[in-house]
Amino acid sequence: MDFPESKHVKLKTLDAVREDAQDCTRCDLYKNATQTVFGEGGNQARVVFVGEQPGDKEDVEGRPFVGPAGRMFDAILEEVGIDRKKTYVTNAVKHFKFELRGKRRIHSKPNAGEIRACRWWLDQELTLIQPDVAVALGATAARALVGKAVPVMTLRGTITESAEGVPVFITVHPSSLLRVPDEMDRRRARELFAEDMRKVKALMKG
Ligand code: URA
């Protein structure tokens, strides 16, 4: 006999997956990081924002996008009228990768193997949430979502399909706005990112 519910039986909840991820040893990054920084938000979210990996502050607090890039991101979301509490915010890689310089922990880019290993968690987040759109914030997120290297500046502002068929909106990482040296250029970069977020808002159906 066919039980239609049976195909849902094995689906875990987001909280259960979050708990499993705390013990993740799928790559070596867990060895030096403080903790797994899993995504944050409800499974009703219509948009999933995907960053690269937690930074220093996120690693300590255990929450995504709470450092300087996160504050910039929050301010722009508010400006364009996206309520972060109604979104899901996560990272392609869930442990902080860094190099020690003296006492400072300097961000180090995750490699293709680490991105692939961590896709295990991102897949489950997307499957459980089923968003209208996933937003790739920068090259690492785009690579994780699309399954191969993506030319972010060429595809910026456009939709590409994820490996699982979720529409992926490509844009830059908010931390890139903080690194623009000239003030006028920085304002322009911020405005372009805000324009992208307005497009994302229009893609959210609910
Ligand atoms: N940068 C990211 O990509 N993710 C964070 O959570 C913080 C900074």
PDB file of C-alpha atoms and ligand atoms in Angstrom:
ATOM      1  CA  MET A   1       0.000   0.000   0.000  1.00  0.00           C
ATOM      2  CA  ASP A   2       1.231   3.496  -0.788  1.00  0.00           C
ATOM      3  CA  PHE A   3       1.244   5.947   2.104  1.00  0.00           C
ATOM      4  CA  PRO A   4       1.536   9.443   0.638  1.00  0.00           C
ATOM      5  CA  GLU A   5       2.833  10.768   3.965  1.00  0.00           C
ATOM      6  CA  SER A   6       5.668   8.255   4.010  1.00  0.00           C
ATOM      7  CA  LYS A   7       7.808  10.317   1.674  1.00  0.00           C
ATOM      8  CA  HIS A   8       7.832  13.083   4.289  1.00  0.00           C
ATOM      9  CA  VAL A   9       8.653  10.843   7.223  1.00  0.00           C
ATOM     10  CA  LYS A  10      12.399  11.027   6.713  1.00  0.00           C
ATOM     11  CA  LEU A  11      12.473  14.820   6.272  1.00  0.00           C
ATOM     12  CA  LYS A  12      13.976  16.352   9.389  1.00  0.00           C
ATOM     13  CA  THR A  13      13.044  19.746  10.736  1.00  0.00           C
ATOM     14  CA  LEU A  14      15.353  22.697  10.314  1.00  0.00           C
ATOM     15  CA  ASP A  15      16.069  22.625  14.063  1.00  0.00           C
ATOM     16  CA  ALA A  16      17.056  18.944  13.885  1.00  0.00           C
ATOM     17  CA  VAL A  17      19.402  19.615  10.956  1.00  0.00           C
ATOM     18  CA  ARG A  18      20.855  22.613  12.818  1.00  0.00           C
ATOM     19  CA  GLU A  19      21.543  20.346  15.779  1.00  0.00           C
ATOM     20  CA  ASP A  20      23.190  17.689  13.571  1.00  0.00           C
ATOM     21  CA  ALA A  21      25.389  20.365  12.005  1.00  0.00           C
ATOM     22  CA  GLN A  22      26.863  21.266  15.395  1.00  0.00           C
ATOM     23  CA  ASP A  23      28.900  18.029  15.249  1.00  0.00           C
ATOM     24  CA  CYS A  24      29.931  18.413  11.612  1.00  0.00           C
ATOM     25  CA  THR A  25      33.324  16.947  10.674  1.00  0.00           C
ATOM     26  CA  ARG A  26      32.713  16.778   6.907  1.00  0.00           C
ATOM     27  CA  CYS A  27      35.872  18.794   6.273  1.00  0.00           C
ATOM     28  CA  ASP A  28      38.721  19.970   8.514  1.00  0.00           C
ATOM     29  CA  LEU A  29      37.429  23.471   9.190  1.00  0.00           C
ATOM     30  CA  TYR A  30      35.672  22.403  12.397  1.00  0.00           C
ATOM     31  CA  LYS A  31      39.077  21.785  14.005  1.00  0.00           C
ATOM     32  CA  ASN A  32      39.976  25.459  14.464  1.00  0.00           C
ATOM     33  CA  ALA A  33      36.568  27.131  14.452  1.00  0.00           C
ATOM     34  CA  THR A  34      34.699  27.863  17.677  1.00  0.00           C
ATOM     35  CA  GLN A  35      31.426  26.364  16.476  1.00  0.00           C
ATOM     36  CA  THR A  36      29.213  25.625  13.478  1.00  0.00           C
ATOM     37  CA  VAL A  37      27.335  28.748  12.415  1.00  0.00           C
ATOM     38  CA  PHE A  38      24.132  27.413  10.934  1.00  0.00           C
ATOM     39  CA  GLY A  39      21.506  29.451   9.071  1.00  0.00           C
ATOM     40  CA  GLU A  40      18.986  31.579  10.872  1.00  0.00           C
ATOM     41  CA  GLY A  41      15.307  32.214  10.102  1.00  0.00           C
ATOM     42  CA  GLY A  42      12.118  30.244   9.695  1.00  0.00           C
ATOM     43  CA  ASN A  43      11.196  27.547   7.213  1.00  0.00           C
ATOM     44  CA  GLN A  44       8.441  29.855   5.922  1.00  0.00           C
ATOM     45  CA  ALA A  45      11.037  32.264   4.492  1.00  0.00           C
ATOM     46  CA  ARG A  46      10.437  33.130   0.817  1.00  0.00           C
ATOM     47  CA  VAL A  47      14.059  34.133   0.302  1.00  0.00           C
ATOM     48  CA  VAL A  48      17.278  32.458   1.422  1.00  0.00           C
ATOM     49  CA  PHE A  49      20.374  34.674   1.477  1.00  0.00           C
ATOM     50  CA  VAL A  50      23.622  32.723   1.196  1.00  0.00           C
ATOM     51  CA  GLY A  51      26.933  34.301   2.219  1.00  0.00           C
ATOM     52  CA  GLU A  52      30.415  32.824   2.071  1.00  0.00           C
ATOM     53  CA  GLN A  53      31.320  31.687   5.572  1.00  0.00           C
ATOM     54  CA  PRO A  54      31.048  33.083   9.106  1.00  0.00           C
ATOM     55  CA  GLY A  55      33.539  35.793  10.026  1.00  0.00           C
ATOM     56  CA  ASP A  56      35.332  36.304  13.324  1.00  0.00           C
ATOM     57  CA  LYS A  57      32.304  37.753  15.143  1.00  0.00           C
ATOM     58  CA  GLU A  58      29.891  35.201  13.701  1.00  0.00           C
ATOM     59  CA  ASP A  59      32.225  32.389  14.811  1.00  0.00           C
ATOM     60  CA  VAL A  60      32.185  33.681  18.375  1.00  0.00           C
ATOM     61  CA  GLU A  61      28.450  34.465  18.520  1.00  0.00           C
ATOM     62  CA  GLY A  62      27.287  31.430  16.543  1.00  0.00           C
ATOM     63  CA  ARG A  63      25.017  33.520  14.296  1.00  0.00           C
ATOM     64  CA  PRO A  64      25.402  34.469  10.615  1.00  0.00           C
ATOM     65  CA  PHE A  65      25.946  38.049   9.440  1.00  0.00           C
ATOM     66  CA  VAL A  66      26.243  39.792  12.803  1.00  0.00           C
ATOM     67  CA  GLY A  67      29.603  41.492  12.131  1.00  0.00           C
ATOM     68  CA  PRO A  68      30.415  44.600  10.035  1.00  0.00           C
ATOM     69  CA  ALA A  69      29.205  43.091   6.722  1.00  0.00           C
ATOM     70  CA  GLY A  70      26.038  41.931   8.480  1.00  0.00           C
ATOM     71  CA  ARG A  71      25.326  45.410   9.819  1.00  0.00           C
ATOM     72  CA  MET A  72      25.710  46.876   6.329  1.00  0.00           C
ATOM     73  CA  PHE A  73      23.493  44.111   4.946  1.00  0.00           C
ATOM     74  CA  ASP A  74      20.806  44.710   7.616  1.00  0.00           C
ATOM     75  CA  ALA A  75      20.774  48.456   6.934  1.00  0.00           C
ATOM     76  CA  ILE A  76      20.276  47.933   3.190  1.00  0.00           C
ATOM     77  CA  LEU A  77      17.543  45.325   3.700  1.00  0.00           C
ATOM     78  CA  GLU A  78      15.730  47.756   5.958  1.00  0.00           C
ATOM     79  CA  GLU A  79      16.152  50.561   3.443  1.00  0.00           C
ATOM     80  CA  VAL A  80      14.517  48.530   0.648  1.00  0.00           C
ATOM     81  CA  GLY A  81      11.775  47.135   2.890  1.00  0.00           C
ATOM     82  CA  ILE A  82      12.872  43.509   3.325  1.00  0.00           C
ATOM     83  CA  ASP A  83      12.301  42.324   6.894  1.00  0.00           C
ATOM     84  CA  ARG A  84      15.319  40.157   7.787  1.00  0.00           C
ATOM     85  CA  LYS A  85      13.204  38.279  10.336  1.00  0.00           C
ATOM     86  CA  LYS A  86      11.082  36.991   7.459  1.00  0.00           C
ATOM     87  CA  THR A  87      14.096  35.762   5.496  1.00  0.00           C
ATOM     88  CA  TYR A  88      16.549  32.932   6.048  1.00  0.00           C
ATOM     89  CA  VAL A  89      20.218  33.906   6.227  1.00  0.00           C
ATOM     90  CA  THR A  90      22.954  31.327   5.936  1.00  0.00           C
ATOM     91  CA  ASN A  91      26.417  30.662   4.536  1.00  0.00           C
ATOM     92  CA  ALA A  92      27.835  28.304   1.921  1.00  0.00           C
ATOM     93  CA  VAL A  93      30.428  27.149   4.471  1.00  0.00           C
ATOM     94  CA  LYS A  94      29.420  26.851   8.107  1.00  0.00           C
ATOM     95  CA  HIS A  95      32.768  27.085   9.872  1.00  0.00           C
ATOM     96  CA  PHE A  96      35.092  30.108  10.029  1.00  0.00           C
ATOM     97  CA  LYS A  97      38.276  29.532   8.021  1.00  0.00           C
ATOM     98  CA  PHE A  98      41.138  31.770   9.034  1.00  0.00           C
ATOM     99  CA  GLU A  99      44.881  32.206   9.318  1.00  0.00           C
ATOM    100  CA  LEU A 100      46.458  33.352  12.557  1.00  0.00           C
ATOM    101  CA  ARG A 101      48.586  36.491  12.272  1.00  0.00           C
ATOM    102  CA  GLY A 102      49.844  37.109  15.750  1.00  0.00           C
ATOM    103  CA  LYS A 103      46.672  37.098  17.766  1.00  0.00           C
ATOM    104  CA  ARG A 104      44.465  38.170  14.845  1.00  0.00           C
ATOM    105  CA  ARG A 105      42.350  35.678  12.944  1.00  0.00           C
ATOM    106  CA  ILE A 106      42.407  36.690   9.290  1.00  0.00           C
ATOM    107  CA  HIS A 107      39.630  35.456   6.980  1.00  0.00           C
ATOM    108  CA  SER A 108      40.767  32.834   4.498  1.00  0.00           C
ATOM    109  CA  LYS A 109      38.706  31.811   1.464  1.00  0.00           C
ATOM    110  CA  PRO A 110      37.120  28.341   1.546  1.00  0.00           C
ATOM    111  CA  ASN A 111      38.283  26.034  -1.254  1.00  0.00           C
ATOM    112  CA  ALA A 112      36.158  24.021  -3.692  1.00  0.00           C
ATOM    113  CA  GLY A 113      36.364  20.842  -1.547  1.00  0.00           C
ATOM    114  CA  GLU A 114      35.207  22.671   1.586  1.00  0.00           C
ATOM    115  CA  ILE A 115      32.348  24.284  -0.346  1.00  0.00           C
ATOM    116  CA  ARG A 116      31.329  20.890  -1.731  1.00  0.00           C
ATOM    117  CA  ALA A 117      31.493  19.211   1.680  1.00  0.00           C
ATOM    118  CA  CYS A 118      29.307  21.897   3.233  1.00  0.00           C
ATOM    119  CA  ARG A 119      26.746  21.712   0.422  1.00  0.00           C
ATOM    120  CA  TRP A 120      25.303  18.820   2.451  1.00  0.00           C
ATOM    121  CA  TRP A 121      23.868  21.351   4.906  1.00  0.00           C
ATOM    122  CA  LEU A 122      22.867  23.993   2.370  1.00  0.00           C
ATOM    123  CA  ASP A 123      20.969  21.353   0.378  1.00  0.00           C
ATOM    124  CA  GLN A 124      18.954  20.425   3.436  1.00  0.00           C
ATOM    125  CA  GLU A 125      18.218  24.050   4.273  1.00  0.00           C
ATOM    126  CA  LEU A 126      16.923  24.661   0.725  1.00  0.00           C
ATOM    127  CA  THR A 127      14.931  21.431   0.628  1.00  0.00           C
ATOM    128  CA  LEU A 128      13.205  22.200   3.910  1.00  0.00           C
ATOM    129  CA  ILE A 129      12.516  25.853   3.148  1.00  0.00           C
ATOM    130  CA  GLN A 130      11.703  25.686  -0.595  1.00  0.00           C
ATOM    131  CA  PRO A 131      12.192  29.434  -1.088  1.00  0.00           C
ATOM    132  CA  ASP A 132      10.983  31.414  -4.098  1.00  0.00           C
ATOM    133  CA  VAL A 133      14.560  32.521  -4.597  1.00  0.00           C
ATOM    134  CA  ALA A 134      18.040  31.909  -3.158  1.00  0.00           C
ATOM    135  CA  VAL A 135      20.385  34.895  -3.272  1.00  0.00           C
ATOM    136  CA  ALA A 136      24.070  34.161  -3.846  1.00  0.00           C
ATOM    137  CA  LEU A 137      26.035  36.848  -2.031  1.00  0.00           C
ATOM    138  CA  GLY A 138      29.355  36.595  -3.870  1.00  0.00           C
ATOM    139  CA  ALA A 139      31.381  33.964  -5.683  1.00  0.00           C
ATOM    140  CA  THR A 140      31.592  31.303  -2.968  1.00  0.00           C
ATOM    141  CA  ALA A 141      27.817  31.266  -2.467  1.00  0.00           C
ATOM    142  CA  ALA A 142      27.244  31.260  -6.235  1.00  0.00           C
ATOM    143  CA  ARG A 143      29.591  28.310  -6.609  1.00  0.00           C
ATOM    144  CA  ALA A 144      27.846  26.419  -3.825  1.00  0.00           C
ATOM    145  CA  LEU A 145      24.364  27.075  -5.187  1.00  0.00           C
ATOM    146  CA  VAL A 146      25.034  26.567  -8.887  1.00  0.00           C
ATOM    147  CA  GLY A 147      27.522  23.734  -8.409  1.00  0.00           C
ATOM    148  CA  LYS A 148      30.334  25.311 -10.436  1.00  0.00           C
ATOM    149  CA  ALA A 149      32.371  28.519 -10.642  1.00  0.00           C
ATOM    150  CA  VAL A 150      30.183  31.454 -11.716  1.00  0.00           C
ATOM    151  CA  PRO A 151      31.319  34.820 -13.192  1.00  0.00           C
ATOM    152  CA  VAL A 152      29.563  36.969 -10.576  1.00  0.00           C
ATOM    153  CA  MET A 153      30.195  40.363 -12.197  1.00  0.00           C
ATOM    154  CA  THR A 154      28.854  39.145 -15.565  1.00  0.00           C
ATOM    155  CA  LEU A 155      25.774  37.445 -14.116  1.00  0.00           C
ATOM    156  CA  ARG A 156      25.085  39.976 -11.369  1.00  0.00           C
ATOM    157  CA  GLY A 157      21.383  40.853 -11.175  1.00  0.00           C
ATOM    158  CA  THR A 158      20.296  37.788 -13.142  1.00  0.00           C
ATOM    159  CA  ILE A 159      18.728  34.467 -12.195  1.00  0.00           C
ATOM    160  CA  THR A 160      20.488  31.136 -12.665  1.00  0.00           C
ATOM    161  CA  GLU A 161      19.106  27.732 -11.658  1.00  0.00           C
ATOM    162  CA  SER A 162      20.643  25.955  -8.679  1.00  0.00           C
ATOM    163  CA  ALA A 163      21.658  22.314  -9.033  1.00  0.00           C
ATOM    164  CA  GLU A 164      18.227  21.457  -7.491  1.00  0.00           C
ATOM    165  CA  GLY A 165      16.177  23.867  -9.605  1.00  0.00           C
ATOM    166  CA  VAL A 166      15.838  26.691  -7.048  1.00  0.00           C
ATOM    167  CA  PRO A 167      16.148  30.084  -8.821  1.00  0.00           C
ATOM    168  CA  VAL A 168      19.419  31.716  -7.767  1.00  0.00           C
ATOM    169  CA  PHE A 169      19.795  35.499  -7.901  1.00  0.00           C
ATOM    170  CA  ILE A 170      23.453  36.445  -8.237  1.00  0.00           C
ATOM    171  CA  THR A 171      24.962  39.500  -6.591  1.00  0.00           C
ATOM    172  CA  VAL A 172      28.118  40.608  -4.802  1.00  0.00           C
ATOM    173  CA  HIS A 173      28.994  40.020  -1.167  1.00  0.00           C
ATOM    174  CA  PRO A 174      28.063  42.942   1.140  1.00  0.00           C
ATOM    175  CA  SER A 175      31.613  42.958   2.592  1.00  0.00           C
ATOM    176  CA  SER A 176      32.859  44.088  -0.852  1.00  0.00           C
ATOM    177  CA  LEU A 177      31.025  47.388  -0.261  1.00  0.00           C
ATOM    178  CA  LEU A 178      33.077  47.972   2.871  1.00  0.00           C
ATOM    179  CA  ARG A 179      36.327  47.537   0.972  1.00  0.00           C
ATOM    180  CA  VAL A 180      35.766  50.245  -1.694  1.00  0.00           C
ATOM    181  CA  PRO A 181      38.379  52.900  -0.807  1.00  0.00           C
ATOM    182  CA  ASP A 182      36.861  56.001  -2.418  1.00  0.00           C
ATOM    183  CA  GLU A 183      33.773  57.389  -0.692  1.00  0.00           C
ATOM    184  CA  MET A 184      31.833  58.253  -3.871  1.00  0.00           C
ATOM    185  CA  ASP A 185      32.570  54.815  -5.330  1.00  0.00           C
ATOM    186  CA  ARG A 186      31.532  53.226  -2.042  1.00  0.00           C
ATOM    187  CA  ARG A 187      28.178  55.047  -2.118  1.00  0.00           C
ATOM    188  CA  ARG A 188      27.640  53.969  -5.709  1.00  0.00           C
ATOM    189  CA  ALA A 189      28.482  50.344  -4.832  1.00  0.00           C
ATOM    190  CA  ARG A 190      26.030  50.505  -1.944  1.00  0.00           C
ATOM    191  CA  GLU A 191      23.301  51.892  -4.217  1.00  0.00           C
ATOM    192  CA  LEU A 192      23.894  49.123  -6.791  1.00  0.00           C
ATOM    193  CA  PHE A 193      23.577  46.523  -4.046  1.00  0.00           C
ATOM    194  CA  ALA A 194      20.369  48.183  -2.813  1.00  0.00           C
ATOM    195  CA  GLU A 195      19.029  48.014  -6.385  1.00  0.00           C
ATOM    196  CA  ASP A 196      19.774  44.280  -6.407  1.00  0.00           C
ATOM    197  CA  MET A 197      17.909  43.882  -3.116  1.00  0.00           C
ATOM    198  CA  ARG A 198      14.889  45.697  -4.610  1.00  0.00           C
ATOM    199  CA  LYS A 199      14.919  43.138  -7.441  1.00  0.00           C
ATOM    200  CA  VAL A 200      15.075  40.348  -4.861  1.00  0.00           C
ATOM    201  CA  LYS A 201      12.098  41.847  -3.042  1.00  0.00           C
ATOM    202  CA  ALA A 202      10.128  41.783  -6.294  1.00  0.00           C
ATOM    203  CA  LEU A 203      10.969  38.080  -6.696  1.00  0.00           C
ATOM    204  CA  MET A 204       9.511  37.185  -3.286  1.00  0.00           C
ATOM    205  CA  LYS A 205       5.982  35.981  -3.914  1.00  0.00           C
ATOM    206  CA  GLY A 206       4.556  35.836  -0.399  1.00  0.00           C
TER     207      GLY A 206
HETATM  208  N1  URA B   1      30.425  37.106   5.714  1.00  0.00           N
HETATM  209  C1  URA B   1      29.693  36.040   5.318  1.00  0.00           C
HETATM  210  O1  URA B   1      29.760  35.596   4.187  1.00  0.00           O
HETATM  211  N2  URA B   1      28.897  35.477   6.206  1.00  0.00           N
HETATM  212  C2  URA B   1      28.769  35.908   7.445  1.00  0.00           C
HETATM  213  O2  URA B   1      28.006  35.313   8.199  1.00  0.00           O
HETATM  214  C3  URA B   1      29.525  37.032   7.837  1.00  0.00           C
HETATM  215  C4  URA B   1      30.357  37.604   6.947  1.00  0.00           C
END
